[in-house]
């Protein structure tokens, strides 16, 4: 399968059409951005690590009956995916309070939440990805009905359960993560985008060392060594 034309370029990936109308190739970029791209950087090999980590996690989820857009990894930077229409929602699941949640609600950083918290943010850079409740989603026609909203929330919780135990076996705490969903050719909602240390927070189980993009957000050093360690632990 070969890349034909560039369909879309996001902060972390480029999407290309292929000669199959229902397949796209996602090329993972080495670029790093944070705070709605106000902070920018790049590390050689970062994209390749995320492509490999994401592929392992999508395969794990597929094995656990989660439908995803993943078809196969073509090489270290390129993933063949089903073509979907992305739902402009960032679905965040949180197990431990940190990041924007601690700032918004004053919860102590590192506090384990009573239950996994599912949040929606509007994927819209111009508006700075505002947080949304279920009614906002319906008012701005992101999701038309409660059935789809509940489906997405339930799916996000199932994904969280699978990932928590998988990472725990690898001595990693899944603190929180962001996922995106899309509609496939049959209009079915399936997991899309990526799951990588760019979109998750992962802490070492014993030391709480950060092994994710917070290293870049907080200028704590290079991300590549941490992402390599994540890959080595999960593969
Ligand atoms: P937050 O605490 O900054 O709201 O982030 C929650 C989770 O979502 C964290 O795992 C990082 C991830 N995330 C993204 O993948 N993309 C984003 O644009 C933001 C803001 C967070
Ligand atoms: N991905 C977002 C950006 O590039 C923010 C983040 O992940 O912190 O701006």
mmCIF file of C-alpha atoms and ligand atoms in Angstrom:
data_model
loop_
_atom_site.group_PDB
_atom_site.id
_atom_site.type_symbol
_atom_site.label_atom_id
_atom_site.label_comp_id
_atom_site.label_asym_id
_atom_site.label_seq_id
_atom_site.Cartn_x
_atom_site.Cartn_y
_atom_site.Cartn_z
ATOM 1 C CA UNK A 1 0.000 0.000 0.000
ATOM 2 C CA UNK A 2 1.467 3.367 -1.010
ATOM 3 C CA UNK A 3 0.856 6.980 -0.053
ATOM 4 C CA UNK A 4 -0.936 8.972 -2.741
ATOM 5 C CA UNK A 5 -1.856 12.484 -1.619
ATOM 6 C CA UNK A 6 -1.613 14.324 1.671
ATOM 7 C CA UNK A 7 -5.122 14.433 3.107
ATOM 8 C CA UNK A 8 -4.456 16.226 6.390
ATOM 9 C CA UNK A 9 -1.524 17.337 8.506
ATOM 10 C CA UNK A 10 -2.009 17.522 12.271
ATOM 11 C CA UNK A 11 0.474 18.333 15.032
ATOM 12 C CA UNK A 12 1.585 14.747 15.467
ATOM 13 C CA UNK A 13 0.753 12.970 12.229
ATOM 14 C CA UNK A 14 0.267 13.327 8.482
ATOM 15 C CA UNK A 15 -2.560 11.403 6.823
ATOM 16 C CA UNK A 16 -2.272 10.194 3.238
ATOM 17 C CA UNK A 17 -4.813 8.686 0.876
ATOM 18 C CA UNK A 18 -4.021 5.318 -0.696
ATOM 19 C CA UNK A 19 -5.371 3.496 -3.738
ATOM 20 C CA UNK A 20 -8.014 1.972 -1.465
ATOM 21 C CA UNK A 21 -10.742 4.556 -0.726
ATOM 22 C CA UNK A 22 -11.313 3.009 2.719
ATOM 23 C CA UNK A 23 -7.675 3.059 3.830
ATOM 24 C CA UNK A 24 -5.344 5.886 4.832
ATOM 25 C CA UNK A 25 -1.710 5.881 5.922
ATOM 26 C CA UNK A 26 -0.855 7.743 9.129
ATOM 27 C CA UNK A 27 2.763 8.918 9.228
ATOM 28 C CA UNK A 28 3.906 9.757 12.748
ATOM 29 C CA UNK A 29 5.938 12.978 12.999
ATOM 30 C CA UNK A 30 9.005 13.687 15.124
ATOM 31 C CA UNK A 31 7.525 17.095 16.058
ATOM 32 C CA UNK A 32 6.516 17.796 19.636
ATOM 33 C CA UNK A 33 4.001 20.469 20.572
ATOM 34 C CA UNK A 34 2.334 21.505 23.808
ATOM 35 C CA UNK A 35 -0.064 24.160 25.038
ATOM 36 C CA UNK A 36 -1.896 24.377 21.715
ATOM 37 C CA UNK A 37 1.439 24.503 19.871
ATOM 38 C CA UNK A 38 2.717 27.540 21.812
ATOM 39 C CA UNK A 39 5.656 25.312 22.739
ATOM 40 C CA UNK A 40 7.325 23.486 19.858
ATOM 41 C CA UNK A 41 10.167 21.015 19.512
ATOM 42 C CA UNK A 42 11.305 17.922 17.695
ATOM 43 C CA UNK A 43 13.240 14.765 18.514
ATOM 44 C CA UNK A 44 14.569 12.391 15.878
ATOM 45 C CA UNK A 45 12.874 9.010 16.253
ATOM 46 C CA UNK A 46 9.996 10.201 18.458
ATOM 47 C CA UNK A 47 7.439 9.526 15.708
ATOM 48 C CA UNK A 48 8.745 6.026 15.186
ATOM 49 C CA UNK A 49 8.484 5.233 18.906
ATOM 50 C CA UNK A 50 4.891 6.498 19.000
ATOM 51 C CA UNK A 51 3.943 4.535 15.880
ATOM 52 C CA UNK A 52 5.322 1.319 17.414
ATOM 53 C CA UNK A 53 3.763 1.927 20.846
ATOM 54 C CA UNK A 54 0.412 2.851 19.308
ATOM 55 C CA UNK A 55 0.434 -0.263 17.119
ATOM 56 C CA UNK A 56 1.054 -2.530 20.124
ATOM 57 C CA UNK A 57 -1.780 -0.851 22.062
ATOM 58 C CA UNK A 58 -4.257 -0.963 19.171
ATOM 59 C CA UNK A 59 -3.497 -4.678 18.678
ATOM 60 C CA UNK A 60 -4.031 -5.277 22.395
ATOM 61 C CA UNK A 61 -7.379 -3.464 22.301
ATOM 62 C CA UNK A 62 -8.513 -5.303 19.145
ATOM 63 C CA UNK A 63 -7.723 -8.586 20.917
ATOM 64 C CA UNK A 64 -10.014 -7.395 23.698
ATOM 65 C CA UNK A 65 -12.910 -6.690 21.317
ATOM 66 C CA UNK A 66 -12.407 -2.936 20.995
ATOM 67 C CA UNK A 67 -12.944 -1.829 17.405
ATOM 68 C CA UNK A 68 -10.179 0.479 16.215
ATOM 69 C CA UNK A 69 -9.048 2.053 12.952
ATOM 70 C CA UNK A 70 -5.766 0.112 13.105
ATOM 71 C CA UNK A 71 -5.050 -2.222 10.180
ATOM 72 C CA UNK A 72 -1.286 -2.812 10.312
ATOM 73 C CA UNK A 73 2.048 -1.147 10.890
ATOM 74 C CA UNK A 74 3.718 -0.675 7.500
ATOM 75 C CA UNK A 75 7.085 0.370 8.899
ATOM 76 C CA UNK A 76 8.353 2.130 12.022
ATOM 77 C CA UNK A 77 6.794 5.489 11.077
ATOM 78 C CA UNK A 78 3.715 4.475 9.072
ATOM 79 C CA UNK A 79 0.446 2.867 10.104
ATOM 80 C CA UNK A 80 -2.244 1.648 7.716
ATOM 81 C CA UNK A 81 -5.651 2.651 9.065
ATOM 82 C CA UNK A 82 -9.313 2.439 8.138
ATOM 83 C CA UNK A 83 -10.553 5.752 6.841
ATOM 84 C CA UNK A 84 -12.859 7.396 9.372
ATOM 85 C CA UNK A 85 -14.608 10.693 9.802
ATOM 86 C CA UNK A 86 -13.129 12.007 13.045
ATOM 87 C CA UNK A 87 -15.601 13.116 15.727
ATOM 88 C CA UNK A 88 -14.109 16.439 16.959
ATOM 89 C CA UNK A 89 -13.984 15.313 20.583
ATOM 90 C CA UNK A 90 -10.971 14.740 22.791
ATOM 91 C CA UNK A 91 -12.127 12.094 25.216
ATOM 92 C CA UNK A 92 -9.958 12.198 28.343
ATOM 93 C CA UNK A 93 -10.009 9.457 30.979
ATOM 94 C CA UNK A 94 -8.318 10.175 34.297
ATOM 95 C CA UNK A 95 -7.331 7.733 37.062
ATOM 96 C CA UNK A 96 -5.004 9.983 39.049
ATOM 97 C CA UNK A 97 -5.360 13.757 39.381
ATOM 98 C CA UNK A 98 -2.729 15.843 37.635
ATOM 99 C CA UNK A 99 -2.447 18.359 34.778
ATOM 100 C CA UNK A 100 -5.435 20.548 34.002
ATOM 101 C CA UNK A 101 -7.718 18.725 36.478
ATOM 102 C CA UNK A 102 -5.674 19.786 39.502
ATOM 103 C CA UNK A 103 -5.628 23.377 38.232
ATOM 104 C CA UNK A 104 -9.384 23.434 37.499
ATOM 105 C CA UNK A 105 -10.633 21.735 40.677
ATOM 106 C CA UNK A 106 -7.791 22.165 43.147
ATOM 107 C CA UNK A 107 -7.395 18.411 43.687
ATOM 108 C CA UNK A 108 -3.942 17.468 44.998
ATOM 109 C CA UNK A 109 -1.515 16.352 42.293
ATOM 110 C CA UNK A 110 -1.078 12.578 42.383
ATOM 111 C CA UNK A 111 -4.326 11.870 44.260
ATOM 112 C CA UNK A 112 -6.055 8.680 43.091
ATOM 113 C CA UNK A 113 -9.571 9.530 41.886
ATOM 114 C CA UNK A 114 -12.611 7.769 43.422
ATOM 115 C CA UNK A 115 -13.486 6.404 39.992
ATOM 116 C CA UNK A 116 -12.158 6.873 36.454
ATOM 117 C CA UNK A 117 -13.293 10.300 35.320
ATOM 118 C CA UNK A 118 -14.350 10.694 31.674
ATOM 119 C CA UNK A 119 -14.243 14.207 30.227
ATOM 120 C CA UNK A 120 -14.964 15.680 26.817
ATOM 121 C CA UNK A 121 -13.066 18.538 25.200
ATOM 122 C CA UNK A 122 -13.981 20.171 21.903
ATOM 123 C CA UNK A 123 -11.171 19.463 19.406
ATOM 124 C CA UNK A 124 -10.908 23.029 18.146
ATOM 125 C CA UNK A 125 -7.561 24.848 18.331
ATOM 126 C CA UNK A 126 -9.129 28.252 17.627
ATOM 127 C CA UNK A 127 -11.260 27.872 20.762
ATOM 128 C CA UNK A 128 -8.380 26.314 22.730
ATOM 129 C CA UNK A 129 -10.105 22.912 23.110
ATOM 130 C CA UNK A 130 -12.749 23.918 25.705
ATOM 131 C CA UNK A 131 -14.199 21.351 28.107
ATOM 132 C CA UNK A 132 -17.732 20.195 27.175
ATOM 133 C CA UNK A 133 -20.575 18.508 28.976
ATOM 134 C CA UNK A 134 -23.023 16.115 27.299
ATOM 135 C CA UNK A 135 -25.458 18.900 26.481
ATOM 136 C CA UNK A 136 -22.752 21.045 24.856
ATOM 137 C CA UNK A 137 -21.941 18.063 22.633
ATOM 138 C CA UNK A 138 -25.542 17.926 21.459
ATOM 139 C CA UNK A 139 -25.984 21.710 21.139
ATOM 140 C CA UNK A 140 -23.008 22.023 18.787
ATOM 141 C CA UNK A 141 -23.930 18.808 16.939
ATOM 142 C CA UNK A 142 -20.723 16.914 17.715
ATOM 143 C CA UNK A 143 -22.737 13.905 18.833
ATOM 144 C CA UNK A 144 -26.475 13.841 18.093
ATOM 145 C CA UNK A 145 -27.903 11.768 20.916
ATOM 146 C CA UNK A 146 -27.407 10.328 24.394
ATOM 147 C CA UNK A 147 -26.993 6.845 22.979
ATOM 148 C CA UNK A 148 -23.802 7.837 21.123
ATOM 149 C CA UNK A 149 -22.530 9.867 24.071
ATOM 150 C CA UNK A 150 -23.015 6.922 26.429
ATOM 151 C CA UNK A 151 -21.489 4.549 23.898
ATOM 152 C CA UNK A 152 -18.345 6.710 23.725
ATOM 153 C CA UNK A 153 -18.129 6.984 27.523
ATOM 154 C CA UNK A 154 -18.591 3.224 28.021
ATOM 155 C CA UNK A 155 -16.025 2.485 25.328
ATOM 156 C CA UNK A 156 -13.555 4.898 26.935
ATOM 157 C CA UNK A 157 -14.027 3.195 30.331
ATOM 158 C CA UNK A 158 -13.522 -0.274 28.797
ATOM 159 C CA UNK A 159 -10.358 0.923 27.055
ATOM 160 C CA UNK A 160 -9.167 2.343 30.383
ATOM 161 C CA UNK A 161 -9.733 -1.000 32.179
ATOM 162 C CA UNK A 162 -7.767 -2.906 29.535
ATOM 163 C CA UNK A 163 -4.908 -0.405 29.449
ATOM 164 C CA UNK A 164 -4.625 -0.048 33.252
ATOM 165 C CA UNK A 165 -4.026 -3.768 33.762
ATOM 166 C CA UNK A 166 -1.748 -4.052 30.736
ATOM 167 C CA UNK A 167 0.476 -1.178 31.888
ATOM 168 C CA UNK A 168 0.407 -2.340 35.514
ATOM 169 C CA UNK A 169 1.998 -5.643 34.407
ATOM 170 C CA UNK A 170 4.772 -3.509 32.877
ATOM 171 C CA UNK A 171 5.280 -1.520 36.099
ATOM 172 C CA UNK A 172 3.603 1.567 34.659
ATOM 173 C CA UNK A 173 0.727 3.571 36.132
ATOM 174 C CA UNK A 174 -1.760 4.861 33.592
ATOM 175 C CA UNK A 175 -2.450 8.281 35.075
ATOM 176 C CA UNK A 176 -4.687 9.630 32.295
ATOM 177 C CA UNK A 177 -5.024 9.624 28.521
ATOM 178 C CA UNK A 178 -6.776 11.248 25.586
ATOM 179 C CA UNK A 179 -8.438 9.281 22.818
ATOM 180 C CA UNK A 180 -10.410 10.165 19.714
ATOM 181 C CA UNK A 181 -13.169 8.339 17.910
ATOM 182 C CA UNK A 182 -14.285 8.338 14.299
ATOM 183 C CA UNK A 183 -17.073 6.947 12.183
ATOM 184 C CA UNK A 184 -16.134 4.227 9.707
ATOM 185 C CA UNK A 185 -17.663 3.484 6.305
ATOM 186 C CA UNK A 186 -20.691 1.888 8.050
ATOM 187 C CA UNK A 187 -21.103 4.936 10.307
ATOM 188 C CA UNK A 188 -19.978 2.838 13.254
ATOM 189 C CA UNK A 189 -18.052 4.657 16.006
ATOM 190 C CA UNK A 190 -14.550 3.186 16.358
ATOM 191 C CA UNK A 191 -11.378 4.166 18.234
ATOM 192 C CA UNK A 192 -9.055 6.235 16.031
ATOM 193 C CA UNK A 193 -6.027 8.538 16.182
ATOM 194 C CA UNK A 194 -3.217 7.194 18.420
ATOM 195 C CA UNK A 195 -2.462 6.015 21.933
ATOM 196 C CA UNK A 196 1.103 6.897 22.803
ATOM 197 C CA UNK A 197 3.136 8.702 25.476
ATOM 198 C CA UNK A 198 2.202 11.909 23.588
ATOM 199 C CA UNK A 199 -1.450 11.332 24.456
ATOM 200 C CA UNK A 200 -1.148 9.425 27.777
ATOM 201 C CA UNK A 201 0.443 10.113 31.109
ATOM 202 C CA UNK A 202 2.486 7.152 32.319
ATOM 203 C CA UNK A 203 4.376 7.070 35.607
ATOM 204 C CA UNK A 204 6.824 4.431 36.749
ATOM 205 C CA UNK A 205 4.965 2.291 39.298
ATOM 206 C CA UNK A 206 7.692 2.405 41.953
ATOM 207 C CA UNK A 207 9.200 5.881 41.556
ATOM 208 C CA UNK A 208 6.368 7.865 39.868
ATOM 209 C CA UNK A 209 8.957 9.005 37.304
ATOM 210 C CA UNK A 210 7.192 10.651 34.359
ATOM 211 C CA UNK A 211 7.571 8.674 31.126
ATOM 212 C CA UNK A 212 5.389 10.753 28.789
ATOM 213 C CA UNK A 213 5.046 14.125 27.066
ATOM 214 C CA UNK A 214 5.006 15.962 30.418
ATOM 215 C CA UNK A 215 8.817 15.650 30.121
ATOM 216 C CA UNK A 216 8.555 18.038 27.159
ATOM 217 C CA UNK A 217 5.683 20.150 28.562
ATOM 218 C CA UNK A 218 7.634 20.764 31.768
ATOM 219 C CA UNK A 219 11.103 20.955 30.115
ATOM 220 C CA UNK A 220 12.412 17.986 32.113
ATOM 221 C CA UNK A 221 14.699 16.669 29.331
ATOM 222 C CA UNK A 222 14.378 14.510 26.219
ATOM 223 C CA UNK A 223 11.301 12.398 25.708
ATOM 224 C CA UNK A 224 12.943 9.766 23.512
ATOM 225 C CA UNK A 225 14.711 7.854 26.294
ATOM 226 C CA UNK A 226 11.461 7.602 28.258
ATOM 227 C CA UNK A 227 9.409 6.592 25.197
ATOM 228 C CA UNK A 228 12.064 3.963 24.329
ATOM 229 C CA UNK A 229 11.748 2.560 27.820
ATOM 230 C CA UNK A 230 7.947 2.451 27.501
ATOM 231 C CA UNK A 231 8.314 0.578 24.191
ATOM 232 C CA UNK A 232 10.826 -1.874 25.672
ATOM 233 C CA UNK A 233 8.571 -2.566 28.644
ATOM 234 C CA UNK A 234 5.453 -3.243 26.568
ATOM 235 C CA UNK A 235 6.840 -5.131 23.578
HETATM 236 P P1 LIG B 1 -4.640 17.659 30.669
HETATM 237 O O1 LIG B 1 -4.433 17.302 32.102
HETATM 238 O O2 LIG B 1 -3.639 18.642 30.144
HETATM 239 O O3 LIG B 1 -6.058 18.097 30.403
HETATM 240 O O4 LIG B 1 -4.404 16.314 29.813
HETATM 241 C C1 LIG B 1 -5.161 15.162 30.025
HETATM 242 C C2 LIG B 1 -4.631 14.027 29.152
HETATM 243 O O5 LIG B 1 -4.866 14.287 27.781
HETATM 244 C C3 LIG B 1 -3.132 13.796 29.258
HETATM 245 O O6 LIG B 1 -2.901 12.400 29.194
HETATM 246 C C4 LIG B 1 -2.547 14.452 28.047
HETATM 247 C C5 LIG B 1 -3.645 14.322 27.026
HETATM 248 N N1 LIG B 1 -3.745 15.459 26.123
HETATM 249 C C6 LIG B 1 -3.569 15.280 24.764
HETATM 250 O O7 LIG B 1 -3.313 14.156 24.291
HETATM 251 N N2 LIG B 1 -3.706 16.355 23.941
HETATM 252 C C7 LIG B 1 -3.999 17.597 24.391
HETATM 253 O O8 LIG B 1 -4.113 18.516 23.587
HETATM 254 C C8 LIG B 1 -4.178 17.781 25.808
HETATM 255 C C9 LIG B 1 -4.485 19.120 26.376
HETATM 256 C C10 LIG B 1 -4.037 16.680 26.627
HETATM 257 N N1 LIG B 2 -1.207 18.349 21.866
HETATM 258 C C1 LIG B 2 -1.454 19.686 22.293
HETATM 259 C C2 LIG B 2 -0.637 20.680 21.500
HETATM 260 O O1 LIG B 2 0.102 20.405 20.656
HETATM 261 C C3 LIG B 2 -1.301 19.959 23.741
HETATM 262 C C4 LIG B 2 -0.703 18.954 24.665
HETATM 263 O O2 LIG B 2 -0.650 17.771 24.389
HETATM 264 O O3 LIG B 2 -0.268 19.397 25.749
HETATM 265 O O4 LIG B 2 -0.676 21.842 21.678
#
